[in-house]
Amino acid sequence: MIWLGATFLIWLHVLAWGVGLACLITPKPWAPWWPVFVPVVGLTLQTSVVWLGVWANFAGTDTYGLPRWPFVAATVVLLAALAWWRRGGSAAAWRRTAVWHAVGAVVLAATVWPLAVASGALTSLSLGSCDHADYAAGARLMQEFARTDRSGFIGLTEVVELHDVTDLFGHFLRLNHFAPSAIVALNATVTGWAPWQLINVITVVFLAASVPLVAWLARVTLGMRGGSAAVVGLVYGLNPLTWYAVAHGAMSQLLAAQAIALLTVVGVGAARFPQPWRWWRGAGLLGVAFGLIWTAYHFIILVAWMPAAAFALGLVWRRRRGGWLTAWGANLLLPAVATGFVFADRVLGLAARLRLFEEHDFGWKIPATGPAAWLGWVSGSGLQTSPGAMAWGGSALVVATLVGVGIERWWRREAGWAALALMGPAMIGYLFLEWRGAHLGTNASYDAYKLLSVFFPGVLAVMMAGLALRGKAMRCLLVAAFGIVIGLGIGRSMAAYADGWRVAPLRVTSDLVAIKEIERRPEVASINLRLDAMWDRLWANGFLLRKPQYFPVYTYEGRRNTPLRGTWDLRDGWWRTRQPGESWDASNETFSLVQRDGSADIEIVPAVGWFSPERDARTGERWAWSGAAPQLQLINNSGGPRRVRLRLDVRSLVDREVELRADGVVLDRLEVKPERTTVESAAFDLPVTGLEILLTSGAARPSGGGDGRELGLCCYRVELVVDP
């Protein structure tokens, strides 16, 4: 229940922040509907407060965001009273917005429940992306440190420098996504939970908070009624595309989708009422939209305005006059410029961010999707298109709906232009990026997915436009058809994601969290993060920000590979080396801290005959199976022969006698049983040329259970112990 309680608590905290300001800045034509904007305003306001706190050089949100729940509760009550007294609102408007927020609560509960089943305690889980760790590192930075702090890793220019950024704070102010880390930092301070416990929780809150705005977008642009708009919001919140974002911690993507939806709504409203709607009426909401774009996904500013602009240009053609277009453009431009001054560092970092896109092929390949997938018909949790009659039927239903609605209702109507504006730019960009990725063999499909996702609220509303038809019989027929297709499709995808969460390959385990205790040890002056998995390296980096750190491989923005100058090694993996003169801390079952004495390395690495390492998703424990005759490579760079021993934490499917052979000579024989045990060889000489150790143990055995592999040894740990 801790997951549900924490998620609803933070959701209510976001709403509390947005109540007063949303009431004050909602344009007069929409005054009764101001509760729609409460979540997005709350998120932007929290981001802005942390931004100002960073530039005021406070030592993190812990210095100005202490828990004051009685004060927060009293403020919420007063602001709600102010809102009702100042704006009031029709009963119908309040009832519909309440329904939309209730749908958001349903989405929140449905999305967080599989996480609660997958992990009893709050932690971070991912189905593949390592963004969680980067956001958490930024959150800790903003929670505990001042902007000018250069201690430990924060100011380690040699590792952190990238273009014109020379410290870790600069990455989050100019290049990395600021808003998610800022919101996590503030809520971590207020609730007392750590950032690593809140990443998934707040990602779910971002999704649930977008539901009222998605429903409002469907109502304003396409004329949907309250119930139909609520259905669009529900389908958006329980959609495979948005759940994929939650599963991979795409926090900025979810914020950008809200910001673009808000920008589109205000832009369409201003275009429809160019004379009575003066620029100042929508300036507040536009400031919120642009503020969230600048701080979350600043590079998306280049295309965020396209749906609103496409709609305005369509009206110019339809009305045969465009004198109002300049004023309309100024309505959008002035808030963009004003917020650009407030978040000037984000604007200044835009060019560097775009250069990074040219230098790196970010992301991974994501399967191309179509209308059926956007209605829920995917296989598993990886967005693979689900084959079958229902998938084709879903695509046909969308096409038939759009054609029918276009003929019956939108011909020569403004709603038709709105539909083209909401879907056209997104589809052009999506298809181009998919083609580019296929043509060049790059990860452009990742960019295609991101582009589709930030415009997905509008795309989905257009796909379900048939719900706005006036004819009752036709609307009921479409509701039934969409209900069957969407209900079955989303039900299948939700079940697939629930299964995925239960065996999530990436999670923060107790052993990983225990790394942060190293930060309190004064004798550990600096650390080489010699961890194999990027997930572990990034989390270790965030847990050890007060220590200088060095990376053997390029890990992420702000974590460059450099010479390993650390005085201690933080290691993982199922193979290790214990050298003389090293202080060895083996209190952690998964990770080890080794003090270096300045001598050259003697290393052990797996050679041929080993299957890929495996990992228990819940505990983090790792192991690797071998075939019949696996090999280990021993490397000696010390300049002379050394005396070494081999220690194995191992088991097998059957009793085995394992021979250690090198150059045809038997070095030792070890008894391995089905029960896990530790065995150690006699000492032998390791020449300067190194050795290849062959472990022979008879025929491999079938693993059973449909695995198909022939297995020999299961090694949980392989250690090379170097004698003095």
mmCIF file of C-alpha atoms in Angstrom, residues 299-464:
data_model
loop_
_atom_site.group_PDB
_atom_site.id
_atom_site.type_symbol
_atom_site.label_atom_id
_atom_site.label_comp_id
_atom_site.label_asym_id
_atom_site.label_seq_id
_atom_site.Cartn_x
_atom_site.Cartn_y
_atom_site.Cartn_z
ATOM 1 C CA PHE A 299 14.739 21.388 -27.770
ATOM 2 C CA ILE A 300 11.077 20.575 -28.524
ATOM 3 C CA ILE A 301 10.430 24.337 -28.648
ATOM 4 C CA LEU A 302 11.338 24.108 -32.343
ATOM 5 C CA VAL A 303 8.151 22.162 -33.162
ATOM 6 C CA ALA A 304 5.898 22.591 -30.105
ATOM 7 C CA TRP A 305 3.944 25.431 -31.731
ATOM 8 C CA MET A 306 3.188 23.575 -34.981
ATOM 9 C CA PRO A 307 -0.364 22.307 -34.213
ATOM 10 C CA ALA A 308 -1.511 25.750 -33.079
ATOM 11 C CA ALA A 309 0.188 27.449 -36.044
ATOM 12 C CA ALA A 310 -1.253 24.948 -38.523
ATOM 13 C CA PHE A 311 -4.749 25.629 -37.172
ATOM 14 C CA ALA A 312 -4.285 29.396 -37.394
ATOM 15 C CA LEU A 313 -3.002 29.207 -40.971
ATOM 16 C CA GLY A 314 -5.951 26.999 -41.888
ATOM 17 C CA LEU A 315 -8.344 29.635 -40.566
ATOM 18 C CA VAL A 316 -6.570 32.293 -42.605
ATOM 19 C CA TRP A 317 -7.258 30.271 -45.745
ATOM 20 C CA ARG A 318 -10.863 29.560 -44.734
ATOM 21 C CA ARG A 319 -11.723 33.130 -43.703
ATOM 22 C CA ARG A 320 -9.847 34.660 -46.624
ATOM 23 C CA ARG A 321 -8.344 37.253 -44.333
ATOM 24 C CA GLY A 322 -5.293 37.196 -42.137
ATOM 25 C CA GLY A 323 -4.934 40.628 -40.618
ATOM 26 C CA TRP A 324 -5.352 39.099 -37.171
ATOM 27 C CA LEU A 325 -2.506 36.600 -37.671
ATOM 28 C CA THR A 326 0.205 39.041 -36.580
ATOM 29 C CA ALA A 327 -1.568 39.753 -33.319
ATOM 30 C CA TRP A 328 -2.138 36.037 -32.797
ATOM 31 C CA GLY A 329 1.560 35.338 -33.346
ATOM 32 C CA ALA A 330 2.488 38.022 -30.864
ATOM 33 C CA ASN A 331 0.152 36.385 -28.320
ATOM 34 C CA LEU A 332 2.289 33.255 -28.502
ATOM 35 C CA LEU A 333 5.669 34.895 -28.975
ATOM 36 C CA LEU A 334 5.616 37.271 -26.003
ATOM 37 C CA PRO A 335 5.169 34.558 -23.329
ATOM 38 C CA ALA A 336 7.810 32.426 -25.050
ATOM 39 C CA VAL A 337 10.299 35.301 -24.937
ATOM 40 C CA ALA A 338 9.393 36.276 -21.377
ATOM 41 C CA THR A 339 9.850 32.758 -20.040
ATOM 42 C CA GLY A 340 13.010 32.463 -22.112
ATOM 43 C CA PHE A 341 14.489 35.338 -20.081
ATOM 44 C CA VAL A 342 13.510 33.636 -16.820
ATOM 45 C CA PHE A 343 15.050 30.330 -17.923
ATOM 46 C CA ALA A 344 17.909 31.931 -19.841
ATOM 47 C CA ASP A 345 20.349 29.109 -19.184
ATOM 48 C CA ARG A 346 17.995 26.677 -20.897
ATOM 49 C CA VAL A 347 17.865 28.934 -23.950
ATOM 50 C CA LEU A 348 21.653 29.285 -23.976
ATOM 51 C CA GLY A 349 22.058 25.523 -23.783
ATOM 52 C CA LEU A 350 19.759 24.850 -26.716
ATOM 53 C CA ALA A 351 22.499 25.005 -29.366
ATOM 54 C CA ALA A 352 24.727 22.608 -27.408
ATOM 55 C CA ARG A 353 21.798 20.232 -26.931
ATOM 56 C CA LEU A 354 21.180 20.164 -30.677
ATOM 57 C CA ARG A 355 24.889 19.530 -31.333
ATOM 58 C CA LEU A 356 24.706 16.508 -29.049
ATOM 59 C CA PHE A 357 21.974 15.063 -31.245
ATOM 60 C CA GLU A 358 24.390 15.278 -34.185
ATOM 61 C CA GLU A 359 27.260 13.743 -32.219
ATOM 62 C CA HIS A 360 25.433 10.841 -30.576
ATOM 63 C CA ASP A 361 22.866 8.344 -31.783
ATOM 64 C CA PHE A 362 20.756 8.512 -28.633
ATOM 65 C CA GLY A 363 18.248 5.880 -27.549
ATOM 66 C CA TRP A 364 17.520 2.486 -29.029
ATOM 67 C CA LYS A 365 15.448 1.064 -31.861
ATOM 68 C CA ILE A 366 11.708 1.129 -31.130
ATOM 69 C CA PRO A 367 9.259 -0.732 -33.397
ATOM 70 C CA ALA A 368 7.173 1.412 -35.723
ATOM 71 C CA THR A 369 3.549 1.605 -34.629
ATOM 72 C CA GLY A 370 0.236 2.475 -36.254
ATOM 73 C CA PRO A 371 -3.343 3.287 -35.282
ATOM 74 C CA ALA A 372 -4.023 -0.201 -33.935
ATOM 75 C CA ALA A 373 -1.031 0.016 -31.597
ATOM 76 C CA TRP A 374 -2.121 3.482 -30.441
ATOM 77 C CA LEU A 375 -5.446 1.948 -29.443
ATOM 78 C CA GLY A 376 -3.699 -0.709 -27.389
ATOM 79 C CA TRP A 377 -2.979 -3.555 -29.810
ATOM 80 C CA VAL A 378 0.671 -4.322 -29.096
ATOM 81 C CA SER A 379 2.516 -7.508 -28.132
ATOM 82 C CA GLY A 380 4.144 -7.439 -24.722
ATOM 83 C CA SER A 381 5.665 -4.326 -23.215
ATOM 84 C CA GLY A 382 7.974 -3.408 -26.086
ATOM 85 C CA LEU A 383 5.469 -1.745 -28.499
ATOM 86 C CA GLN A 384 5.750 -4.539 -31.061
ATOM 87 C CA THR A 385 2.674 -4.424 -33.274
ATOM 88 C CA SER A 386 0.206 -7.149 -32.381
ATOM 89 C CA PRO A 387 -0.853 -9.197 -35.430
ATOM 90 C CA GLY A 388 -4.342 -10.480 -35.962
ATOM 91 C CA ALA A 389 -7.812 -9.490 -37.064
ATOM 92 C CA MET A 390 -8.394 -7.170 -34.099
ATOM 93 C CA ALA A 391 -5.266 -5.190 -34.877
ATOM 94 C CA TRP A 392 -6.285 -4.717 -38.509
ATOM 95 C CA GLY A 393 -9.820 -4.054 -37.355
ATOM 96 C CA GLY A 394 -8.595 -1.307 -35.033
ATOM 97 C CA SER A 395 -6.747 0.451 -37.852
ATOM 98 C CA ALA A 396 -9.750 0.100 -40.159
ATOM 99 C CA LEU A 397 -12.023 1.491 -37.460
ATOM 100 C CA VAL A 398 -9.872 4.584 -37.069
ATOM 101 C CA VAL A 399 -9.693 5.205 -40.815
ATOM 102 C CA ALA A 400 -13.437 4.664 -41.280
ATOM 103 C CA THR A 401 -14.199 6.975 -38.362
ATOM 104 C CA LEU A 402 -12.042 9.775 -39.717
ATOM 105 C CA VAL A 403 -13.530 9.454 -43.200
ATOM 106 C CA GLY A 404 -17.073 9.323 -41.867
ATOM 107 C CA VAL A 405 -16.628 12.238 -39.513
ATOM 108 C CA GLY A 406 -14.887 14.245 -42.210
ATOM 109 C CA ILE A 407 -17.788 13.769 -44.611
ATOM 110 C CA GLU A 408 -20.564 14.297 -42.114
ATOM 111 C CA ARG A 409 -19.331 16.964 -39.797
ATOM 112 C CA TRP A 410 -16.023 18.605 -40.570
ATOM 113 C CA TRP A 411 -16.338 19.582 -44.184
ATOM 114 C CA ARG A 412 -15.973 23.385 -44.218
ATOM 115 C CA ARG A 413 -15.891 23.495 -40.425
ATOM 116 C CA GLU A 414 -13.196 24.707 -38.037
ATOM 117 C CA ALA A 415 -13.069 21.312 -36.322
ATOM 118 C CA GLY A 416 -11.740 19.870 -39.565
ATOM 119 C CA TRP A 417 -8.821 22.265 -39.500
ATOM 120 C CA ALA A 418 -8.234 21.398 -35.870
ATOM 121 C CA ALA A 419 -8.067 17.695 -36.713
ATOM 122 C CA LEU A 420 -5.573 18.298 -39.504
ATOM 123 C CA ALA A 421 -3.501 20.567 -37.260
ATOM 124 C CA LEU A 422 -3.415 18.072 -34.388
ATOM 125 C CA MET A 423 -2.488 15.059 -36.492
ATOM 126 C CA GLY A 424 -0.733 16.399 -39.612
ATOM 127 C CA PRO A 425 2.571 17.773 -38.211
ATOM 128 C CA ALA A 426 2.962 14.824 -35.844
ATOM 129 C CA MET A 427 2.412 12.277 -38.609
ATOM 130 C CA ILE A 428 4.774 14.003 -41.036
ATOM 131 C CA GLY A 429 7.562 14.108 -38.467
ATOM 132 C CA TYR A 430 6.899 10.581 -37.241
ATOM 133 C CA LEU A 431 6.914 8.994 -40.698
ATOM 134 C CA PHE A 432 10.038 10.911 -41.726
ATOM 135 C CA LEU A 433 11.995 9.810 -38.640
ATOM 136 C CA GLU A 434 10.873 6.204 -39.044
ATOM 137 C CA TRP A 435 12.025 6.284 -42.673
ATOM 138 C CA ARG A 436 15.315 7.916 -41.686
ATOM 139 C CA GLY A 437 16.031 5.287 -39.053
ATOM 140 C CA ALA A 438 15.281 2.436 -41.451
ATOM 141 C CA HIS A 439 17.281 4.051 -44.263
ATOM 142 C CA LEU A 440 20.387 4.909 -42.230
ATOM 143 C CA GLY A 441 20.238 2.095 -39.699
ATOM 144 C CA THR A 442 20.272 4.538 -36.769
ATOM 145 C CA ASN A 443 18.112 4.929 -33.682
ATOM 146 C CA ALA A 444 15.914 7.550 -35.358
ATOM 147 C CA SER A 445 12.904 5.370 -34.493
ATOM 148 C CA TYR A 446 13.574 6.398 -30.889
ATOM 149 C CA ASP A 447 13.225 10.045 -31.906
ATOM 150 C CA ALA A 448 10.114 9.127 -33.889
ATOM 151 C CA TYR A 449 8.519 7.614 -30.796
ATOM 152 C CA LYS A 450 9.401 10.666 -28.712
ATOM 153 C CA LEU A 451 7.942 13.033 -31.297
ATOM 154 C CA LEU A 452 4.737 11.040 -31.577
ATOM 155 C CA SER A 453 4.454 10.859 -27.791
ATOM 156 C CA VAL A 454 4.619 14.601 -27.136
ATOM 157 C CA PHE A 455 1.878 15.185 -29.734
ATOM 158 C CA PHE A 456 -0.062 12.055 -28.820
ATOM 159 C CA PRO A 457 -2.859 13.793 -26.847
ATOM 160 C CA GLY A 458 -3.993 15.545 -30.029
ATOM 161 C CA VAL A 459 -3.418 12.531 -32.266
ATOM 162 C CA LEU A 460 -5.492 10.303 -29.994
ATOM 163 C CA ALA A 461 -8.300 12.871 -29.781
ATOM 164 C CA VAL A 462 -8.517 12.960 -33.579
ATOM 165 C CA MET A 463 -8.522 9.162 -33.785
ATOM 166 C CA MET A 464 -11.505 9.054 -31.442
#
